[in-house]
Amino acid sequence: MQQPELAGRVALVTGAGQGIGEAVTRALVACGARVAALDWATEGVKELEAEFGADRVVAHSADVADSLAVDAVVDEVERTLGPIAILVNVAGVLRTSPVVDITDEVWDRTFAVNSTGVFNASRAVARRMSERRDGCIVTVGSNAAGVPRTSMAAYAASKAAATMFTKCLGLELARSGVRCNVVSPGSTDTAMQRGLWADEQAPQRVIDGDPATYRVGIPLGRIAEPADIADAVTFLVSDRARHITMHDLYVDGGATLRA
């Protein structure tokens, strides 16, 4: 019998407790990986550990904005599970507001998690991957990083920073064989997305688009499921994508009309 595609590989997933991070964790486990599931809130990752067993998923708690805490988790994972072959940066926050009303606290926290968090985790893992000349890093960004959105300036700017950081890291690590890519979802059925919905008609408005806010709809006619994003991630960390690096894969049903 053929072994699962990622059998024997250790993965670290941030923001693993819910939404896309949870879906990525499940997809990696299904492909044979052992996953260190990291989230600042422990409930979701502990549930995953209980469901799959500690031989498949190990829960960790840390704020990705805290570099020392992230370094400690990476050290522990490498000591207890083995060399990290896959890092998936999913942890993110979203608070909507017109630019003139964004507080310093919201701006700073958005960048601390969405941008600095990606830097902290990637730096800690990249140091080890480059020495071993092997590994894959995927950052889950957003299509908002490439298309302006009203009331989403902090989120969009932080995701754009994370996207370019990941590409620059990929360039620096390319000679060592370490690949770094981005998956950019559009509207996806998660708690974060549902937090933007004011009524039962909101999902259809997302699909149809909103000219008043200059937002294009979704040509494929549906909102993504977290598993759609996870499938893109598992492809990029697999050997099927061995010659792909510094790529930004949009998974948004065509919503950005991106060439």
PDB file of C-alpha atoms in Angstrom:
ATOM      1  CA  MET A   1       0.000   0.000   0.000  1.00  0.00           C
ATOM      2  CA  GLN A   2       1.279   3.445  -0.948  1.00  0.00           C
ATOM      3  CA  GLN A   3       2.166   5.697   1.985  1.00  0.00           C
ATOM      4  CA  PRO A   4       0.273   8.975   2.477  1.00  0.00           C
ATOM      5  CA  GLU A   5       1.854  11.869   0.627  1.00  0.00           C
ATOM      6  CA  LEU A   6       3.226  13.635   3.704  1.00  0.00           C
ATOM      7  CA  ALA A   7       3.963  10.573   5.836  1.00  0.00           C
ATOM      8  CA  GLY A   8       6.790  11.112   8.293  1.00  0.00           C
ATOM      9  CA  ARG A   9       6.789  14.900   8.007  1.00  0.00           C
ATOM     10  CA  VAL A  10       6.281  17.255  10.932  1.00  0.00           C
ATOM     11  CA  ALA A  11       4.156  20.356  10.344  1.00  0.00           C
ATOM     12  CA  LEU A  12       3.556  23.460  12.437  1.00  0.00           C
ATOM     13  CA  VAL A  13       0.263  25.271  11.810  1.00  0.00           C
ATOM     14  CA  THR A  14      -0.488  28.612  13.449  1.00  0.00           C
ATOM     15  CA  GLY A  15      -4.061  29.709  14.028  1.00  0.00           C
ATOM     16  CA  ALA A  16      -4.966  26.013  14.050  1.00  0.00           C
ATOM     17  CA  GLY A  17      -7.865  26.203  16.483  1.00  0.00           C
ATOM     18  CA  GLN A  18     -10.619  27.151  14.060  1.00  0.00           C
ATOM     19  CA  GLY A  19     -11.542  28.057  10.498  1.00  0.00           C
ATOM     20  CA  ILE A  20      -8.875  27.715   7.839  1.00  0.00           C
ATOM     21  CA  GLY A  21      -6.188  26.739  10.353  1.00  0.00           C
ATOM     22  CA  GLU A  22      -8.285  23.855  11.619  1.00  0.00           C
ATOM     23  CA  ALA A  23      -9.033  22.743   8.049  1.00  0.00           C
ATOM     24  CA  VAL A  24      -5.319  22.855   7.189  1.00  0.00           C
ATOM     25  CA  THR A  25      -4.507  20.772  10.259  1.00  0.00           C
ATOM     26  CA  ARG A  26      -7.092  18.166   9.286  1.00  0.00           C
ATOM     27  CA  ALA A  27      -5.851  18.067   5.693  1.00  0.00           C
ATOM     28  CA  LEU A  28      -2.222  17.630   6.731  1.00  0.00           C
ATOM     29  CA  VAL A  29      -3.138  14.824   9.118  1.00  0.00           C
ATOM     30  CA  ALA A  30      -5.109  13.139   6.330  1.00  0.00           C
ATOM     31  CA  CYS A  31      -1.966  13.317   4.186  1.00  0.00           C
ATOM     32  CA  GLY A  32       0.071  11.577   6.885  1.00  0.00           C
ATOM     33  CA  ALA A  33       1.813  14.482   8.623  1.00  0.00           C
ATOM     34  CA  ARG A  34       2.221  14.908  12.370  1.00  0.00           C
ATOM     35  CA  VAL A  35       0.960  18.377  13.230  1.00  0.00           C
ATOM     36  CA  ALA A  36       1.900  20.797  15.980  1.00  0.00           C
ATOM     37  CA  ALA A  37      -1.304  22.837  16.213  1.00  0.00           C
ATOM     38  CA  LEU A  38      -0.639  26.323  17.582  1.00  0.00           C
ATOM     39  CA  ASP A  39      -3.205  28.888  18.664  1.00  0.00           C
ATOM     40  CA  TRP A  40      -3.398  31.577  21.334  1.00  0.00           C
ATOM     41  CA  ALA A  41      -6.719  30.066  22.486  1.00  0.00           C
ATOM     42  CA  THR A  42      -6.277  26.504  23.663  1.00  0.00           C
ATOM     43  CA  GLU A  43      -9.788  25.063  23.298  1.00  0.00           C
ATOM     44  CA  GLY A  44      -9.773  24.392  19.564  1.00  0.00           C
ATOM     45  CA  VAL A  45      -6.301  22.852  19.355  1.00  0.00           C
ATOM     46  CA  LYS A  46      -6.908  20.704  22.425  1.00  0.00           C
ATOM     47  CA  GLU A  47     -10.067  19.371  20.785  1.00  0.00           C
ATOM     48  CA  LEU A  48      -8.041  18.461  17.703  1.00  0.00           C
ATOM     49  CA  GLU A  49      -5.454  16.689  19.840  1.00  0.00           C
ATOM     50  CA  ALA A  50      -8.194  14.749  21.629  1.00  0.00           C
ATOM     51  CA  GLU A  51      -9.845  13.810  18.319  1.00  0.00           C
ATOM     52  CA  PHE A  52      -6.748  12.590  16.505  1.00  0.00           C
ATOM     53  CA  GLY A  53      -4.538  11.598  19.420  1.00  0.00           C
ATOM     54  CA  ALA A  54      -1.229  13.091  20.476  1.00  0.00           C
ATOM     55  CA  ASP A  55       0.646  10.886  18.037  1.00  0.00           C
ATOM     56  CA  ARG A  56      -0.967  12.849  15.175  1.00  0.00           C
ATOM     57  CA  VAL A  57      -1.790  16.306  16.587  1.00  0.00           C
ATOM     58  CA  VAL A  58      -0.109  18.067  19.505  1.00  0.00           C
ATOM     59  CA  ALA A  59      -1.703  21.240  20.873  1.00  0.00           C
ATOM     60  CA  HIS A  60       0.398  24.310  21.642  1.00  0.00           C
ATOM     61  CA  SER A  61      -0.630  27.708  22.961  1.00  0.00           C
ATOM     62  CA  ALA A  62       1.187  30.944  22.154  1.00  0.00           C
ATOM     63  CA  ASP A  63       0.593  34.398  20.739  1.00  0.00           C
ATOM     64  CA  VAL A  64       2.375  34.529  17.373  1.00  0.00           C
ATOM     65  CA  ALA A  65       3.089  38.218  18.022  1.00  0.00           C
ATOM     66  CA  ASP A  66       5.410  37.165  20.866  1.00  0.00           C
ATOM     67  CA  SER A  67       8.704  36.129  19.258  1.00  0.00           C
ATOM     68  CA  LEU A  68      10.085  34.493  22.407  1.00  0.00           C
ATOM     69  CA  ALA A  69       6.946  32.392  22.826  1.00  0.00           C
ATOM     70  CA  VAL A  70       7.087  31.319  19.177  1.00  0.00           C
ATOM     71  CA  ASP A  71      10.766  30.405  19.461  1.00  0.00           C
ATOM     72  CA  ALA A  72       9.969  28.311  22.525  1.00  0.00           C
ATOM     73  CA  VAL A  73       7.220  26.413  20.698  1.00  0.00           C
ATOM     74  CA  VAL A  74       9.472  25.739  17.709  1.00  0.00           C
ATOM     75  CA  ASP A  75      12.214  24.469  20.027  1.00  0.00           C
ATOM     76  CA  GLU A  76       9.754  22.165  21.796  1.00  0.00           C
ATOM     77  CA  VAL A  77       8.266  20.826  18.566  1.00  0.00           C
ATOM     78  CA  GLU A  78      11.681  20.016  17.138  1.00  0.00           C
ATOM     79  CA  ARG A  79      12.727  18.372  20.393  1.00  0.00           C
ATOM     80  CA  THR A  80       9.596  16.241  20.832  1.00  0.00           C
ATOM     81  CA  LEU A  81       8.230  15.608  17.332  1.00  0.00           C
ATOM     82  CA  GLY A  82      11.269  16.050  15.118  1.00  0.00           C
ATOM     83  CA  PRO A  83      12.492  18.486  12.460  1.00  0.00           C
ATOM     84  CA  ILE A  84       9.764  20.777  11.179  1.00  0.00           C
ATOM     85  CA  ALA A  85       9.363  20.143   7.453  1.00  0.00           C
ATOM     86  CA  ILE A  86       6.242  22.267   6.942  1.00  0.00           C
ATOM     87  CA  LEU A  87       5.148  25.614   8.361  1.00  0.00           C
ATOM     88  CA  VAL A  88       1.721  27.040   7.571  1.00  0.00           C
ATOM     89  CA  ASN A  89       1.089  30.589   8.802  1.00  0.00           C
ATOM     90  CA  VAL A  90      -2.670  30.957   9.259  1.00  0.00           C
ATOM     91  CA  ALA A  91      -3.116  32.998  12.450  1.00  0.00           C
ATOM     92  CA  GLY A  92      -4.858  36.272  11.690  1.00  0.00           C
ATOM     93  CA  VAL A  93      -7.203  38.940  13.013  1.00  0.00           C
ATOM     94  CA  LEU A  94      -9.669  41.231  11.261  1.00  0.00           C
ATOM     95  CA  ARG A  95     -11.344  44.361  12.567  1.00  0.00           C
ATOM     96  CA  THR A  96     -13.122  46.527  10.029  1.00  0.00           C
ATOM     97  CA  SER A  97     -13.137  50.309  10.198  1.00  0.00           C
ATOM     98  CA  PRO A  98     -12.775  53.320   7.904  1.00  0.00           C
ATOM     99  CA  VAL A  99      -9.188  54.550   7.995  1.00  0.00           C
ATOM    100  CA  VAL A 100     -10.073  57.772   9.807  1.00  0.00           C
ATOM    101  CA  ASP A 101     -11.568  55.740  12.653  1.00  0.00           C
ATOM    102  CA  ILE A 102      -8.849  53.096  13.052  1.00  0.00           C
ATOM    103  CA  THR A 103      -7.342  53.289  16.518  1.00  0.00           C
ATOM    104  CA  ASP A 104      -3.652  52.853  17.225  1.00  0.00           C
ATOM    105  CA  GLU A 105      -4.501  49.696  19.170  1.00  0.00           C
ATOM    106  CA  VAL A 106      -6.368  48.091  16.255  1.00  0.00           C
ATOM    107  CA  TRP A 107      -3.661  49.009  13.742  1.00  0.00           C
ATOM    108  CA  ASP A 108      -0.840  47.736  15.955  1.00  0.00           C
ATOM    109  CA  ARG A 109      -2.575  44.479  16.884  1.00  0.00           C
ATOM    110  CA  THR A 110      -3.526  43.753  13.272  1.00  0.00           C
ATOM    111  CA  PHE A 111       0.072  44.072  12.133  1.00  0.00           C
ATOM    112  CA  ALA A 112       1.399  42.284  15.233  1.00  0.00           C
ATOM    113  CA  VAL A 113      -0.556  39.142  14.370  1.00  0.00           C
ATOM    114  CA  ASN A 114      -0.963  39.237  10.589  1.00  0.00           C
ATOM    115  CA  SER A 115       2.524  40.476   9.683  1.00  0.00           C
ATOM    116  CA  THR A 116       4.891  40.196  12.653  1.00  0.00           C
ATOM    117  CA  GLY A 117       3.382  36.819  13.551  1.00  0.00           C
ATOM    118  CA  VAL A 118       4.289  35.499  10.111  1.00  0.00           C
ATOM    119  CA  PHE A 119       7.788  36.916  10.514  1.00  0.00           C
ATOM    120  CA  ASN A 120       8.254  35.380  13.971  1.00  0.00           C
ATOM    121  CA  ALA A 121       7.186  31.877  12.993  1.00  0.00           C
ATOM    122  CA  SER A 122       8.913  31.928   9.610  1.00  0.00           C
ATOM    123  CA  ARG A 123      12.211  33.218  10.980  1.00  0.00           C
ATOM    124  CA  ALA A 124      12.303  30.604  13.738  1.00  0.00           C
ATOM    125  CA  VAL A 125      11.588  27.752  11.336  1.00  0.00           C
ATOM    126  CA  ALA A 126      13.606  29.052   8.379  1.00  0.00           C
ATOM    127  CA  ARG A 127      16.810  29.041  10.423  1.00  0.00           C
ATOM    128  CA  ARG A 128      16.458  25.306  10.859  1.00  0.00           C
ATOM    129  CA  MET A 129      15.110  24.506   7.399  1.00  0.00           C
ATOM    130  CA  SER A 130      17.929  26.335   5.638  1.00  0.00           C
ATOM    131  CA  GLU A 131      20.550  24.395   7.606  1.00  0.00           C
ATOM    132  CA  ARG A 132      18.840  21.130   6.653  1.00  0.00           C
ATOM    133  CA  ARG A 133      18.316  22.362   3.080  1.00  0.00           C
ATOM    134  CA  ASP A 134      14.742  21.153   3.113  1.00  0.00           C
ATOM    135  CA  GLY A 135      11.294  22.432   3.994  1.00  0.00           C
ATOM    136  CA  CYS A 136       8.191  24.328   2.893  1.00  0.00           C
ATOM    137  CA  ILE A 137       6.571  27.468   4.249  1.00  0.00           C
ATOM    138  CA  VAL A 138       3.103  28.596   3.226  1.00  0.00           C
ATOM    139  CA  THR A 139       1.515  31.827   4.400  1.00  0.00           C
ATOM    140  CA  VAL A 140      -2.249  32.126   4.189  1.00  0.00           C
ATOM    141  CA  GLY A 141      -2.752  35.709   3.058  1.00  0.00           C
ATOM    142  CA  SER A 142      -5.835  37.267   1.502  1.00  0.00           C
ATOM    143  CA  ASN A 143      -7.016  38.502  -1.861  1.00  0.00           C
ATOM    144  CA  ALA A 144      -7.515  41.812  -0.031  1.00  0.00           C
ATOM    145  CA  ALA A 145      -3.722  42.143  -0.152  1.00  0.00           C
ATOM    146  CA  GLY A 146      -3.954  42.768  -3.889  1.00  0.00           C
ATOM    147  CA  VAL A 147      -7.292  44.583  -4.228  1.00  0.00           C
ATOM    148  CA  PRO A 148      -8.334  47.627  -2.176  1.00  0.00           C
ATOM    149  CA  ARG A 149     -11.238  47.079   0.215  1.00  0.00           C
ATOM    150  CA  THR A 150     -13.271  49.721   2.002  1.00  0.00           C
ATOM    151  CA  SER A 151     -13.074  49.523   5.822  1.00  0.00           C
ATOM    152  CA  MET A 152     -10.339  46.888   5.583  1.00  0.00           C
ATOM    153  CA  ALA A 153      -7.204  49.007   5.240  1.00  0.00           C
ATOM    154  CA  ALA A 154      -5.380  47.624   8.280  1.00  0.00           C
ATOM    155  CA  TYR A 155      -6.179  44.018   7.385  1.00  0.00           C
ATOM    156  CA  ALA A 156      -5.356  44.425   3.696  1.00  0.00           C
ATOM    157  CA  ALA A 157      -2.099  46.268   4.394  1.00  0.00           C
ATOM    158  CA  SER A 158      -0.982  43.695   6.964  1.00  0.00           C
ATOM    159  CA  LYS A 159      -1.732  40.824   4.583  1.00  0.00           C
ATOM    160  CA  ALA A 160       0.127  42.602   1.781  1.00  0.00           C
ATOM    161  CA  ALA A 161       3.132  42.921   4.085  1.00  0.00           C
ATOM    162  CA  ALA A 162       2.967  39.223   4.978  1.00  0.00           C
ATOM    163  CA  THR A 163       2.693  38.287   1.310  1.00  0.00           C
ATOM    164  CA  MET A 164       5.746  40.269   0.242  1.00  0.00           C
ATOM    165  CA  PHE A 165       7.709  39.099   3.265  1.00  0.00           C
ATOM    166  CA  THR A 166       7.024  35.472   2.321  1.00  0.00           C
ATOM    167  CA  LYS A 167       8.135  36.060  -1.261  1.00  0.00           C
ATOM    168  CA  CYS A 168      11.343  37.762  -0.114  1.00  0.00           C
ATOM    169  CA  LEU A 169      12.011  34.887   2.267  1.00  0.00           C
ATOM    170  CA  GLY A 170      11.447  32.458  -0.587  1.00  0.00           C
ATOM    171  CA  LEU A 171      14.040  34.268  -2.671  1.00  0.00           C
ATOM    172  CA  GLU A 172      16.590  34.189   0.138  1.00  0.00           C
ATOM    173  CA  LEU A 173      16.028  30.496   0.854  1.00  0.00           C
ATOM    174  CA  ALA A 174      15.700  29.258  -2.709  1.00  0.00           C
ATOM    175  CA  ARG A 175      19.336  28.111  -3.017  1.00  0.00           C
ATOM    176  CA  SER A 176      18.885  25.968   0.073  1.00  0.00           C
ATOM    177  CA  GLY A 177      15.913  24.198  -1.502  1.00  0.00           C
ATOM    178  CA  VAL A 178      13.372  25.630   0.938  1.00  0.00           C
ATOM    179  CA  ARG A 179      10.183  26.758  -0.800  1.00  0.00           C
ATOM    180  CA  CYS A 180       7.988  29.653   0.380  1.00  0.00           C
ATOM    181  CA  ASN A 181       4.550  30.333  -1.097  1.00  0.00           C
ATOM    182  CA  VAL A 182       1.332  32.199  -0.361  1.00  0.00           C
ATOM    183  CA  VAL A 183      -2.284  31.096  -0.577  1.00  0.00           C
ATOM    184  CA  SER A 184      -4.665  34.058  -0.836  1.00  0.00           C
ATOM    185  CA  PRO A 185      -8.278  33.186  -0.032  1.00  0.00           C
ATOM    186  CA  GLY A 186     -11.277  35.305  -0.836  1.00  0.00           C
ATOM    187  CA  SER A 187     -14.471  35.169   1.208  1.00  0.00           C
ATOM    188  CA  THR A 188     -14.440  31.894   3.125  1.00  0.00           C
ATOM    189  CA  ASP A 189     -17.084  30.489   5.455  1.00  0.00           C
ATOM    190  CA  THR A 190     -15.316  30.977   8.780  1.00  0.00           C
ATOM    191  CA  ALA A 191     -16.129  32.680  12.064  1.00  0.00           C
ATOM    192  CA  MET A 192     -14.137  35.690  10.844  1.00  0.00           C
ATOM    193  CA  GLN A 193     -16.264  35.960   7.698  1.00  0.00           C
ATOM    194  CA  ARG A 194     -19.523  35.397   9.558  1.00  0.00           C
ATOM    195  CA  GLY A 195     -18.587  38.207  11.918  1.00  0.00           C
ATOM    196  CA  LEU A 196     -18.988  40.567   8.958  1.00  0.00           C
ATOM    197  CA  TRP A 197     -22.537  39.416   8.195  1.00  0.00           C
ATOM    198  CA  ALA A 198     -25.380  41.551   9.559  1.00  0.00           C
ATOM    199  CA  ASP A 199     -28.326  39.454   8.333  1.00  0.00           C
ATOM    200  CA  GLU A 200     -29.325  36.292   6.475  1.00  0.00           C
ATOM    201  CA  GLN A 201     -28.938  37.965   3.080  1.00  0.00           C
ATOM    202  CA  ALA A 202     -25.286  38.844   3.705  1.00  0.00           C
ATOM    203  CA  PRO A 203     -23.802  35.680   2.117  1.00  0.00           C
ATOM    204  CA  GLN A 204     -25.699  36.296  -1.111  1.00  0.00           C
ATOM    205  CA  ARG A 205     -24.512  39.897  -1.182  1.00  0.00           C
ATOM    206  CA  VAL A 206     -20.945  38.634  -0.916  1.00  0.00           C
ATOM    207  CA  ILE A 207     -21.558  36.391  -3.913  1.00  0.00           C
ATOM    208  CA  ASP A 208     -23.340  39.113  -5.910  1.00  0.00           C
ATOM    209  CA  GLY A 209     -20.886  41.893  -5.087  1.00  0.00           C
ATOM    210  CA  ASP A 210     -21.549  45.437  -3.925  1.00  0.00           C
ATOM    211  CA  PRO A 211     -21.006  48.341  -6.345  1.00  0.00           C
ATOM    212  CA  ALA A 212     -21.465  50.844  -3.511  1.00  0.00           C
ATOM    213  CA  THR A 213     -18.261  49.570  -1.876  1.00  0.00           C
ATOM    214  CA  TYR A 214     -16.517  48.791  -5.189  1.00  0.00           C
ATOM    215  CA  ARG A 215     -16.526  45.089  -4.387  1.00  0.00           C
ATOM    216  CA  VAL A 216     -16.750  42.533  -7.177  1.00  0.00           C
ATOM    217  CA  GLY A 217     -18.818  39.391  -6.515  1.00  0.00           C
ATOM    218  CA  ILE A 218     -17.677  35.790  -6.828  1.00  0.00           C
ATOM    219  CA  PRO A 219     -17.909  34.500 -10.420  1.00  0.00           C
ATOM    220  CA  LEU A 220     -18.055  30.851  -9.325  1.00  0.00           C
ATOM    221  CA  GLY A 221     -21.193  31.674  -7.365  1.00  0.00           C
ATOM    222  CA  ARG A 222     -20.317  30.365  -3.926  1.00  0.00           C
ATOM    223  CA  ILE A 223     -18.367  31.289  -0.827  1.00  0.00           C
ATOM    224  CA  ALA A 224     -15.319  29.105  -0.247  1.00  0.00           C
ATOM    225  CA  GLU A 225     -15.210  26.442   2.415  1.00  0.00           C
ATOM    226  CA  PRO A 226     -12.113  26.219   4.629  1.00  0.00           C
ATOM    227  CA  ALA A 227     -11.297  22.872   2.996  1.00  0.00           C
ATOM    228  CA  ASP A 228     -10.906  24.645  -0.359  1.00  0.00           C
ATOM    229  CA  ILE A 229      -8.063  26.687   1.093  1.00  0.00           C
ATOM    230  CA  ALA A 230      -6.571  23.683   2.879  1.00  0.00           C
ATOM    231  CA  ASP A 231      -6.430  21.733  -0.386  1.00  0.00           C
ATOM    232  CA  ALA A 232      -4.364  24.512  -1.963  1.00  0.00           C
ATOM    233  CA  VAL A 233      -2.020  24.522   1.026  1.00  0.00           C
ATOM    234  CA  THR A 234      -1.493  20.749   0.985  1.00  0.00           C
ATOM    235  CA  PHE A 235      -0.668  20.896  -2.720  1.00  0.00           C
ATOM    236  CA  LEU A 236       1.950  23.606  -2.220  1.00  0.00           C
ATOM    237  CA  VAL A 237       3.691  21.733   0.621  1.00  0.00           C
ATOM    238  CA  SER A 238       3.705  18.468  -1.306  1.00  0.00           C
ATOM    239  CA  ASP A 239       6.338  17.161  -3.698  1.00  0.00           C
ATOM    240  CA  ARG A 240       3.889  17.810  -6.540  1.00  0.00           C
ATOM    241  CA  ALA A 241       4.777  21.491  -6.109  1.00  0.00           C
ATOM    242  CA  ARG A 242       8.519  20.914  -5.794  1.00  0.00           C
ATOM    243  CA  HIS A 243       9.365  23.503  -8.466  1.00  0.00           C
ATOM    244  CA  ILE A 244       7.011  26.206  -7.167  1.00  0.00           C
ATOM    245  CA  THR A 245       8.265  28.951  -4.886  1.00  0.00           C
ATOM    246  CA  MET A 246       7.508  32.655  -4.316  1.00  0.00           C
ATOM    247  CA  HIS A 247       4.057  32.029  -5.809  1.00  0.00           C
ATOM    248  CA  ASP A 248       0.810  33.656  -4.652  1.00  0.00           C
ATOM    249  CA  LEU A 249      -2.099  31.304  -5.317  1.00  0.00           C
ATOM    250  CA  TYR A 250      -5.478  33.069  -5.238  1.00  0.00           C
ATOM    251  CA  VAL A 251      -8.324  30.809  -4.090  1.00  0.00           C
ATOM    252  CA  ASP A 252     -11.269  33.188  -4.348  1.00  0.00           C
ATOM    253  CA  GLY A 253     -13.613  31.854  -7.013  1.00  0.00           C
ATOM    254  CA  GLY A 254     -12.389  34.514  -9.419  1.00  0.00           C
ATOM    255  CA  ALA A 255     -13.478  37.405  -7.183  1.00  0.00           C
ATOM    256  CA  THR A 256     -10.443  39.567  -7.933  1.00  0.00           C
ATOM    257  CA  LEU A 257     -10.663  39.063 -11.696  1.00  0.00           C
ATOM    258  CA  ARG A 258      -6.930  38.540 -11.409  1.00  0.00           C
ATOM    259  CA  ALA A 259      -4.893  37.895 -14.536  1.00  0.00           C
TER     260      ALA A 259
END
